[in-house]
XYZ file of N, CA and C in Angstrom:
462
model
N 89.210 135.296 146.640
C 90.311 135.022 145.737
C 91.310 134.121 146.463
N 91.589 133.252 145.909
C 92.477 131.842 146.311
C 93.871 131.914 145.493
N 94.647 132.537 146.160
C 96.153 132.098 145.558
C 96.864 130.477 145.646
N 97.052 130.517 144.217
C 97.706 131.365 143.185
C 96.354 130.965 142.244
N 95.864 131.914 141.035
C 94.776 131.867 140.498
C 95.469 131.006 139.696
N 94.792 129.814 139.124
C 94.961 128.548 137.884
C 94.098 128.748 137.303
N 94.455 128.799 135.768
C 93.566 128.935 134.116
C 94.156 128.235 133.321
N 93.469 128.400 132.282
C 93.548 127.657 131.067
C 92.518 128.332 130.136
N 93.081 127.297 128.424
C 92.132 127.494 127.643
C 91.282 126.569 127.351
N 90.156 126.672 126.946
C 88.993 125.677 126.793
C 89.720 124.227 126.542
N 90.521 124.098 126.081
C 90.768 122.349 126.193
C 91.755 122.039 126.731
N 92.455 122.767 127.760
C 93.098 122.500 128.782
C 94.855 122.624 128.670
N 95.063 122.620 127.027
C 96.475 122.406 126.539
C 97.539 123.182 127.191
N 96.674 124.505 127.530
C 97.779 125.651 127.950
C 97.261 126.041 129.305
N 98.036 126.281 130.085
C 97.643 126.201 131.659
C 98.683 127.589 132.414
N 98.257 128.173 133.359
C 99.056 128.908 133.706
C 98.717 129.402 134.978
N 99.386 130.109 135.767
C 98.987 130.542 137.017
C 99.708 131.990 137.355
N 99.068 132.297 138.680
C 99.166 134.243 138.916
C 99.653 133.990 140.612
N 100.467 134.074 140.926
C 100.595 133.866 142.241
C 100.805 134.871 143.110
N 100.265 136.198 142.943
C 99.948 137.591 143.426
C 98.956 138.058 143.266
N 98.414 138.721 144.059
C 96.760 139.273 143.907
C 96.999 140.245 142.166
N 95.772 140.501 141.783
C 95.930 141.161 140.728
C 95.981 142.657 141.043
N 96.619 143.294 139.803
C 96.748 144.817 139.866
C 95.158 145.658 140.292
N 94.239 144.732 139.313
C 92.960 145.640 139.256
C 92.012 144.640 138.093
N 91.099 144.822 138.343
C 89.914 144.308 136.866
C 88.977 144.935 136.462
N 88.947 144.670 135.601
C 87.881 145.643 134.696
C 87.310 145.713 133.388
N 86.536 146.250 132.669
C 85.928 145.417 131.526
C 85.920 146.383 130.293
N 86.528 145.988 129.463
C 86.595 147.050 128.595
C 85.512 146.881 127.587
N 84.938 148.343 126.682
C 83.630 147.539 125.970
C 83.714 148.294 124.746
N 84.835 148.172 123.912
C 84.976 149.025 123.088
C 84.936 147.821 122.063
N 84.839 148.308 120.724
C 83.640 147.653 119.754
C 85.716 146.140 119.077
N 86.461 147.044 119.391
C 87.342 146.152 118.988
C 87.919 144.831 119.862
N 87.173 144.706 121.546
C 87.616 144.011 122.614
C 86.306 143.196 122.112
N 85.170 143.866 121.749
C 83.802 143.098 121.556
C 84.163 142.101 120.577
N 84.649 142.617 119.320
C 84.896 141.368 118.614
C 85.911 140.714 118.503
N 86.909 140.764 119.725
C 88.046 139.777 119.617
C 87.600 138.796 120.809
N 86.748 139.548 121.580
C 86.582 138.298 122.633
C 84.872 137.684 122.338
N 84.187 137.750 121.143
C 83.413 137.445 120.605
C 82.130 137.548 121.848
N 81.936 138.737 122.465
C 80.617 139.264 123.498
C 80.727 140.291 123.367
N 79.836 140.897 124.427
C 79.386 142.145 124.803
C 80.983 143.086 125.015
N 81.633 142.554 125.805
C 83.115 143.137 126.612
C 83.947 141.822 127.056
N 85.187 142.734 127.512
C 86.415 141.814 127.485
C 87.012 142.249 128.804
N 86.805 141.238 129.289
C 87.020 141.682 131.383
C 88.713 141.067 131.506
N 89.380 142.009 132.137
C 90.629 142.120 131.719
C 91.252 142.440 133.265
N 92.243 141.497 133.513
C 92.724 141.341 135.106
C 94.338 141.518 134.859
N 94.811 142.937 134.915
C 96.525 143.068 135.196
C 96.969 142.550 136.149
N 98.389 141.714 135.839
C 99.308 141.270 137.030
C 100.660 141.597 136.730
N 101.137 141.619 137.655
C 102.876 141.667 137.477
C 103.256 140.428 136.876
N 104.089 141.143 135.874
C 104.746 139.613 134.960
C 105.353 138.745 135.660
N 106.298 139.080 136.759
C 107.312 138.832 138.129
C 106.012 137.444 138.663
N 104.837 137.526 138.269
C 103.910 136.644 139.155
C 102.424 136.012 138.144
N 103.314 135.975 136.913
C 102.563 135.707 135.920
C 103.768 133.985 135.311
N 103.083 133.033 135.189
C 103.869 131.970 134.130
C 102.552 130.920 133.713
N 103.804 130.504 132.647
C 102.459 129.446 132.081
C 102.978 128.116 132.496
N 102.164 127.330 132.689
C 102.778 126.036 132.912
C 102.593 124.914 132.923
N 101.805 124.897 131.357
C 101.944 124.052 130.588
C 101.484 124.605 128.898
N 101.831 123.863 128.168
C 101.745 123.980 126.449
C 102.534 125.300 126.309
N 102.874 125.714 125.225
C 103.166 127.072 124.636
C 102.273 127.897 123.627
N 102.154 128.892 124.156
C 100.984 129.982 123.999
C 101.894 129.878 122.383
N 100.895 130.861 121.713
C 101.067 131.832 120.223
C 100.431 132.664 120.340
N 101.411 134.126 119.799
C 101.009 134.877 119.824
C 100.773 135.814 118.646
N 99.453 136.450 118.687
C 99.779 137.747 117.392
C 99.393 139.133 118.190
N 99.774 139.840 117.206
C 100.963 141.085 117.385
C 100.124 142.046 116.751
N 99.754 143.498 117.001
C 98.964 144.331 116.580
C 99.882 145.537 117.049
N 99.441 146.836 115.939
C 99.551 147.782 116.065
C 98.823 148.610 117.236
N 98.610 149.668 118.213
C 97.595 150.219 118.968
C 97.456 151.296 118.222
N 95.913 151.738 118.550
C 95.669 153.169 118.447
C 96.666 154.183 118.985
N 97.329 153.773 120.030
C 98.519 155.048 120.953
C 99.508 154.188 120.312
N 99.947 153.561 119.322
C 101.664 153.219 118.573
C 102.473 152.096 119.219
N 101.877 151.854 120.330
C 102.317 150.602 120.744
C 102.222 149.322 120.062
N 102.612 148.235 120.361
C 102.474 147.055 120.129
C 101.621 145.712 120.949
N 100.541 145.192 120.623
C 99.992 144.582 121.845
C 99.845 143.099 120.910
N 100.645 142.483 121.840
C 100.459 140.888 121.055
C 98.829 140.099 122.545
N 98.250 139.181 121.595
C 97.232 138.472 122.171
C 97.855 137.507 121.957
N 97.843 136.618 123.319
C 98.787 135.016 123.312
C 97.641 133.911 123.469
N 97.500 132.868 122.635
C 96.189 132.147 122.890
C 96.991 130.411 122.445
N 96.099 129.787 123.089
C 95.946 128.456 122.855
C 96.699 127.551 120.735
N 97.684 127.337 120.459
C 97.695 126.724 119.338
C 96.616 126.095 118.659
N 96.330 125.235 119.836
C 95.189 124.171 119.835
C 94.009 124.522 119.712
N 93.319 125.005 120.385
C 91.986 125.450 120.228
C 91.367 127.291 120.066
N 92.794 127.661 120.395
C 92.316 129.685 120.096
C 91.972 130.188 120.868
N 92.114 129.522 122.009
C 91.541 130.085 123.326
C 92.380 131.361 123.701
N 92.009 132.201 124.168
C 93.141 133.778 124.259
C 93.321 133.907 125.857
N 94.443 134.006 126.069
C 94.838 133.761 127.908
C 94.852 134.856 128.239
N 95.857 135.643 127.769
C 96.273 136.547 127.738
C 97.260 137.882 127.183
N 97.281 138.883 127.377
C 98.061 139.605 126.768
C 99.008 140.870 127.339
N 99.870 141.391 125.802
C 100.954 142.016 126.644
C 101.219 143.510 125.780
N 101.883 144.470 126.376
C 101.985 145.855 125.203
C 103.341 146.062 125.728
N 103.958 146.556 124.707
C 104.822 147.549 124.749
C 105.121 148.437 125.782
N 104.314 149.288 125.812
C 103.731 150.274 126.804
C 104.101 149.701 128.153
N 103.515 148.879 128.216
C 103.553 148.294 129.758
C 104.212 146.737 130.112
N 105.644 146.749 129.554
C 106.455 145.845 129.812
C 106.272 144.717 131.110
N 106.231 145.589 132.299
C 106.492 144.517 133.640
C 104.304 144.160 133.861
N 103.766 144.177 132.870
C 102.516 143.907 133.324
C 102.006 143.154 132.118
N 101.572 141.869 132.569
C 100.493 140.868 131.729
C 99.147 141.034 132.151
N 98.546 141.418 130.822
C 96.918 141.462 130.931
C 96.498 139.749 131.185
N 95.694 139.265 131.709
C 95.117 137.931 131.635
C 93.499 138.448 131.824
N 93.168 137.458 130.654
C 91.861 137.237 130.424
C 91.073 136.521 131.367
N 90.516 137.329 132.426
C 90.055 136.984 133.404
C 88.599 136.035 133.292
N 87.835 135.808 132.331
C 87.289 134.768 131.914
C 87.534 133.307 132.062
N 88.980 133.040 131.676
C 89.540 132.124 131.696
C 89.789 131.206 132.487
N 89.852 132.313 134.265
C 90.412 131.869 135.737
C 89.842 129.993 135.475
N 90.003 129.496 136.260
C 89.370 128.265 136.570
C 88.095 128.807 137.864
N 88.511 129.298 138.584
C 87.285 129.869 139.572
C 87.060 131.348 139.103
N 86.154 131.711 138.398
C 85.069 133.172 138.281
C 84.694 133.651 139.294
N 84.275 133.123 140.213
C 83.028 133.280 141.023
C 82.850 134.348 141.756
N 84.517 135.022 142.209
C 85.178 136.474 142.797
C 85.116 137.826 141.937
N 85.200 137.388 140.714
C 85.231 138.194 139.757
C 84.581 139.178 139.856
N 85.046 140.504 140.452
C 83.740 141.960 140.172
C 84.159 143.041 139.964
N 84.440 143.283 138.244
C 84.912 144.391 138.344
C 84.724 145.688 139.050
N 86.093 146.326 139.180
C 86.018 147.893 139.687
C 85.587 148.798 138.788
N 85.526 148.746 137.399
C 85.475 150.024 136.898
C 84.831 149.042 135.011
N 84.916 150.306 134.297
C 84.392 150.010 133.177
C 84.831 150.937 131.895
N 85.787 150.266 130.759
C 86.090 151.379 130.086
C 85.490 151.725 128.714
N 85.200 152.429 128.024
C 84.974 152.654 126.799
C 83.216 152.307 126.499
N 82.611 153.345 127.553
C 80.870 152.580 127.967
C 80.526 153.297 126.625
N 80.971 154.396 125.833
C 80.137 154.913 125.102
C 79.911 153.763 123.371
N 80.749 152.779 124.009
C 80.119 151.655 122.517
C 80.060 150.405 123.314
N 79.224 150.594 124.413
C 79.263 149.670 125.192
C 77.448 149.359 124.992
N 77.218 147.751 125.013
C 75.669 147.537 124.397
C 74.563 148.444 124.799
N 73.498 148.698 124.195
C 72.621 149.661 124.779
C 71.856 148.844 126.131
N 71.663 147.622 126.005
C 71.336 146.630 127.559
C 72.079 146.569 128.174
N 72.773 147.302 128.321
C 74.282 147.187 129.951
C 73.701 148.450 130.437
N 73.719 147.795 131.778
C 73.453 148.648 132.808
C 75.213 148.558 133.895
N 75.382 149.544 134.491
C 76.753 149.704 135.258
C 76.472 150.108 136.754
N 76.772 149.001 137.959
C 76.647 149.239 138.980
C 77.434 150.746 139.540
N 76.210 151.279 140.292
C 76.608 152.170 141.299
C 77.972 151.609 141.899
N 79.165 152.210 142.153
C 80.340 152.842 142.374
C 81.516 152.234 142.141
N 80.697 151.843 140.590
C 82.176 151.174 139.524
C 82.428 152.284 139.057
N 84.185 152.685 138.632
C 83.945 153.543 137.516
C 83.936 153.199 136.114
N 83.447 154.301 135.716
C 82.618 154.302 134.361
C 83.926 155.291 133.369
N 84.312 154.793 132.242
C 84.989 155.686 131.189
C 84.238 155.543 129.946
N 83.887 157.037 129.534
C 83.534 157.181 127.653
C 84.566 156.168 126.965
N 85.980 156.500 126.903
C 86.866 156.142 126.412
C 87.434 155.586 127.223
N 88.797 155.633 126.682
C 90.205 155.055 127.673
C 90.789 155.962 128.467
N 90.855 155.753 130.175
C 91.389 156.893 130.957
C 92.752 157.258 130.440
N 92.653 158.419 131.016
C 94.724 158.524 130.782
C 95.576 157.936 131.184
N 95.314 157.274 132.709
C 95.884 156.482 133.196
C 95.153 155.467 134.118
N 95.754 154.851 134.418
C 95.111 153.494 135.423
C 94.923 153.678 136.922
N 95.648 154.940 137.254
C 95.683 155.340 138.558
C 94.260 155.270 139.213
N 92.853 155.897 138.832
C 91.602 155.427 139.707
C 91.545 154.118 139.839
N 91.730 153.359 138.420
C 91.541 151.912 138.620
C 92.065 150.849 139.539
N 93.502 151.546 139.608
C 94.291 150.681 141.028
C 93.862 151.084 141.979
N 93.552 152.637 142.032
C 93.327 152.902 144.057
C 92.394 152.149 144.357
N 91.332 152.497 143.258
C 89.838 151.346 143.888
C 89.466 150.200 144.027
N 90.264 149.564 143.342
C 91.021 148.011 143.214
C 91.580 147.541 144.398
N 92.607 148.396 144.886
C 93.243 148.169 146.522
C 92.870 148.468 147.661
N 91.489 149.536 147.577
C 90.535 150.200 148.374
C 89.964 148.408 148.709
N 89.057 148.218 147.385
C 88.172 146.843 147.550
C 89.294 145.829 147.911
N 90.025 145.038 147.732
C 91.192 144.138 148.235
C 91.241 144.261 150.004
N 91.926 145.901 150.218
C 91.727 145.770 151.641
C 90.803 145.656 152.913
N 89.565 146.151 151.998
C 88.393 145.903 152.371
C 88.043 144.636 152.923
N 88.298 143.946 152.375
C 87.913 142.455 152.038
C 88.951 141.695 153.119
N 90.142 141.875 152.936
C 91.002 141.179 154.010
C 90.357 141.188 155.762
């Protein structure tokens, strides 16, 4: 991983960068991430907003209700619909970014995996990711093992 991570959406209009390692990544595979990010799952990289900007074009965003009453807007491309990233209620000081998007993938491995029980019947899940039926209660495994692998790596 190369700081600061640079993305965009498919035609380049909207551009943005992360200039802090990320919180954690991970892939969610629940049947409503399946069809907004039009695949299998929707691999999803938290950062601190404090280290989140865009910088160039202006995103649009729409705005959804959650299953838990929150509010989660998806911010994407005007131009072409490309989806960067997103944000909830819930979790004010943290931007989801659509880790798809990075300009370099190539690091990309998620820690964990949520919502496997509508997750395709051809997915297989590496030995000592974790694995959730649903949505954990909290994010807490997902960060330790996230910063476990990070320090590892340094």
């Amino acid at each position: 991983m190369q700081l600061p991570l640079t993305s965009g959406c498919p035609c380049g209009a909207l551009r943005y960068e992360v200039t802090e390692a990320p919180l954690t990544l991970y892939t969610c595979h629940c049947t409503k991430c399946q069809r907004m990010s039009s695949s299998a799952f929707q691999m999803s990289m938290p950062v601190r907003r404090t280290a989140f900007r865009v910088t160039a074009g202006t995103p649009r965003g729409w705005t959804y209700r959650t299953g838990a009453g929150s509010d989660s807007t998806s911010w994407f491309c005007p131009d072409c619909a490309g989806r960067i990233y997103g944000e909830n209620t819930r979790r004010p000081a943290v931007v989801v970014v659509r880790a798809g998007s990075l300009d370099d993938t190539k690091w990309l491995a998620p820690i964990g995996h949520l919502w496997t029980h509508s997750a395709q019947p051809w997915q297989h899940f590496d030995d000592g990711t974790l694995c959730y039926a649903t949505q954990p209660g909290d994010n807490a495994d997902l960060l330790a093992a996230w910063r476990n692998r990070v320090a590892r790596q340094d």
